[in-house]
Coordinates of C-alpha atoms (C1' of nucleotides) in Angstrom, one line a residue:
Chain A
M1 CA 18.2 -41.2 6.8
P2 CA 17.0 -37.8 5.8
S3 CA 19.9 -35.5 5.0
R4 CA 20.5 -32.1 6.2
K5 CA 18.2 -29.1 5.2
R6 CA 19.2 -27.1 2.3
C7 CA 18.7 -23.6 1.2
W8 CA 17.2 -22.3 -2.0
L9 CA 16.4 -19.1 -3.6
M10 CA 13.1 -19.1 -5.8
K11 CA 12.2 -16.3 -8.1
S12 CA 8.8 -14.7 -8.8
E13 CA 7.5 -11.7 -10.4
P14 CA 5.7 -9.9 -7.6
S15 CA 3.0 -8.6 -10.2
E16 CA 2.3 -12.4 -10.7
F17 CA 3.0 -13.6 -7.0
S18 CA 4.6 -11.9 -4.2
I19 CA 5.8 -12.4 -0.7
G20 CA 2.7 -10.6 0.4
D21 CA 0.4 -12.9 -1.7
L22 CA 2.1 -15.9 0.0
Q23 CA 1.9 -14.3 3.5
R24 CA -2.0 -14.0 2.7
L25 CA -2.3 -17.5 1.4
G26 CA -0.1 -19.1 3.9
R27 CA 1.2 -21.7 1.5
T28 CA 1.1 -22.3 -2.3
R29 CA 2.0 -24.9 -4.9
W30 CA 5.1 -23.5 -7.1
E31 CA 3.3 -24.0 -10.3
G32 CA 4.7 -23.5 -13.5
V33 CA 8.3 -23.9 -13.5
R34 CA 9.1 -25.2 -17.0
N35 CA 12.9 -25.3 -17.0
Y36 CA 14.4 -28.7 -16.7
Q37 CA 17.4 -27.8 -14.3
A38 CA 14.9 -25.8 -12.0
R39 CA 12.6 -28.9 -12.1
N40 CA 15.4 -31.2 -11.3
F41 CA 16.1 -29.3 -8.3
M42 CA 12.6 -29.5 -7.0
R43 CA 11.9 -33.0 -7.8
D44 CA 15.2 -34.3 -6.7
D45 CA 16.7 -32.2 -4.0
M46 CA 14.0 -30.4 -2.3
Q47 CA 13.0 -31.6 1.2
V48 CA 10.2 -30.7 3.5
G49 CA 11.8 -28.2 5.8
D50 CA 14.1 -26.6 3.4
D51 CA 14.8 -22.9 3.8
V52 CA 13.9 -20.6 0.9
L53 CA 14.7 -16.9 0.1
F54 CA 11.7 -15.4 -1.9
Y55 CA 13.2 -13.3 -4.7
H56 CA 11.3 -10.7 -6.5
S57 CA 12.1 -10.5 -10.2
S58 CA 11.3 -7.9 -12.8
A59 CA 10.3 -5.7 -9.9
D60 CA 11.4 -2.4 -8.3
P61 CA 13.5 -3.1 -6.6
T62 CA 14.4 -6.5 -7.6
G63 CA 15.8 -8.6 -4.6
V64 CA 15.0 -11.0 -1.5
A65 CA 11.7 -10.0 -0.3
G66 CA 11.3 -12.5 2.4
L67 CA 11.5 -16.3 3.5
A68 CA 9.4 -19.3 3.1
R69 CA 9.8 -23.0 3.8
V70 CA 9.4 -26.0 1.7
S71 CA 6.3 -27.5 3.1
Q72 CA 5.6 -30.5 0.9
A73 CA 7.9 -32.5 -1.5
A74 CA 7.7 -32.6 -5.1
C75 CA 4.5 -34.0 -6.9
P76 CA 3.5 -34.1 -10.6
D77 CA 2.3 -30.7 -11.8
P78 CA -1.5 -30.9 -12.5
S79 CA -1.6 -27.7 -14.3
S80 CA 0.8 -29.5 -16.9
W81 CA -1.9 -31.5 -18.2
T82 CA -4.8 -29.4 -17.8
P83 CA -6.1 -28.0 -21.1
G84 CA -6.5 -24.2 -21.0
D85 CA -4.2 -23.9 -18.1
P86 CA -1.7 -20.9 -18.8
Y87 CA 1.1 -23.8 -17.9
F88 CA -0.4 -26.5 -20.0
D89 CA 2.2 -28.6 -21.8
A90 CA 0.6 -31.2 -24.2
R91 CA 3.7 -33.5 -23.6
S92 CA 2.9 -34.0 -20.0
T93 CA 0.4 -36.5 -18.8
P94 CA -0.6 -37.9 -15.5
E95 CA 1.0 -41.1 -16.5
R96 CA 4.0 -39.6 -17.6
P97 CA 4.4 -36.3 -15.9
R98 CA 7.2 -34.0 -17.2
W99 CA 6.9 -31.1 -14.6
W100 CA 6.7 -31.1 -11.0
V101 CA 5.9 -28.9 -8.1
V102 CA 6.7 -28.5 -4.5
E103 CA 4.5 -26.6 -2.2
I104 CA 6.0 -23.7 0.0
E105 CA 4.9 -21.8 3.1
F106 CA 5.3 -18.5 4.3
V107 CA 7.8 -17.7 7.0
E108 CA 8.4 -13.9 7.0
A109 CA 8.4 -10.8 4.9
F110 CA 11.3 -8.7 5.2
P111 CA 10.6 -5.2 6.4
R112 CA 12.2 -4.1 3.0
V113 CA 13.6 -5.8 0.0
V114 CA 17.2 -6.8 0.1
S115 CA 18.0 -5.5 -3.4
L116 CA 20.3 -7.0 -6.0
A117 CA 22.3 -3.9 -5.9
E118 CA 22.7 -4.5 -2.2
L119 CA 23.8 -8.2 -2.6
R120 CA 26.2 -7.3 -5.2
A121 CA 27.9 -4.9 -2.7
M122 CA 28.2 -7.7 0.0
P123 CA 31.6 -9.3 -0.4
T124 CA 30.5 -12.2 1.8
L125 CA 28.0 -13.3 -0.8
A126 CA 30.8 -14.2 -3.4
G127 CA 29.6 -17.0 -5.3
L128 CA 25.9 -16.5 -4.8
Q129 CA 24.2 -17.8 -8.0
V130 CA 21.7 -15.1 -8.6
L131 CA 24.8 -12.5 -8.8
K132 CA 26.3 -14.3 -11.8
P133 CA 26.0 -12.8 -15.0
G134 CA 23.2 -14.3 -17.1
Q135 CA 21.8 -16.5 -14.3
R136 CA 18.1 -17.1 -15.2
L137 CA 17.3 -20.1 -13.2
S138 CA 14.1 -19.7 -11.3
V139 CA 15.0 -22.3 -8.4
Q140 CA 18.7 -22.1 -7.3
P141 CA 20.6 -23.8 -4.5
V142 CA 21.9 -21.4 -1.9
D143 CA 24.9 -21.9 0.5
R144 CA 23.4 -21.9 4.3
S145 CA 26.1 -19.3 5.1
H146 CA 24.8 -17.1 2.4
Y147 CA 21.1 -17.7 3.3
R148 CA 22.0 -16.6 7.1
I149 CA 23.7 -13.4 5.8
I150 CA 20.7 -12.4 3.6
A151 CA 18.1 -13.4 6.2
R152 CA 19.9 -11.1 9.0
R153 CA 20.2 -8.3 6.2
G154 CA 16.5 -8.4 5.5
R155 CA 15.3 -8.4 9.2
S156 CA 17.6 -5.4 10.0
A157 CA 16.1 -1.9 10.0
P158 CA 15.4 -0.3 6.5
G159 CA 18.0 2.2 5.5
Chain B
dG1 C1' 10.9 -1.4 -24.1
dC2 C1' 15.6 -2.9 -25.3
dC3 C1' 18.7 -6.6 -25.6
dA4 C1' 22.0 -10.0 -23.9
dA5 C1' 22.2 -14.4 -22.4
dC6 C1' 20.6 -18.6 -22.2
dG7 C1' 17.4 -22.8 -23.2
dT8 C1' 14.9 -25.4 -26.5
dT9 C1' 13.4 -26.9 -30.9
dG10 C1' 13.6 -29.1 -35.1
dG11 C1' 15.8 -29.6 -40.0
dC12 C1' 19.4 -31.8 -42.0
Chain C
dG1 C1' 24.7 -34.7 -33.3
dC2 C1' 25.3 -30.0 -35.3
dC3 C1' 23.4 -25.5 -35.2
dA4 C1' 20.3 -22.0 -36.6
dA5 C1' 16.1 -20.2 -35.5
dC6 C1' 13.4 -19.0 -32.3
dG7 C1' 11.3 -17.8 -27.6
dT8 C1' 12.1 -16.5 -22.7
dT9 C1' 14.2 -14.4 -18.8
dG10 C1' 15.1 -10.6 -16.3
dG11 C1' 18.1 -6.6 -15.2
dC12 C1' 18.4 -2.2 -16.8

DNA sequence: GCCAACGTTGGC
DNA sequence: GCCAACGTTGGC
């Protein structure tokens, strides 16, 4: 029996891959995650249909820029055993893959980024992982209540 | 560009 | 298994 849809936050530097890039492509494989905790979330917990907050990191402003959805469950990350690929890892092989990817699809781009400062100022988001000091995980679980609050804020008129 | 926080690696 | 050195992340 399929379990209930979950919600996630996924970070990307918009100079590398932005919500606008996802909008143009429609969907993408989330390649290049090289952190075990983030990998485990993708490989073990993400399911098709899960909701995703698309977060712009190292940006101005940094924050949630839109929504996406998991469109394909995890499979081994071919970039990890492709020599010359920026994400190549000699320890990963097709027989014994070390890194995994999910595919996500575009849902919507917010009319404005809900900035980190704005997220911090919302008392209803207490406990949101990305607000914790030193939190660097590029794939994080998010409470559905938090997801809804952020999605509503992102759709609201700028200002 | 700085640097604090964190994860990974590898010598012992 | 400890832990120092190193690399990376990401806000500022």
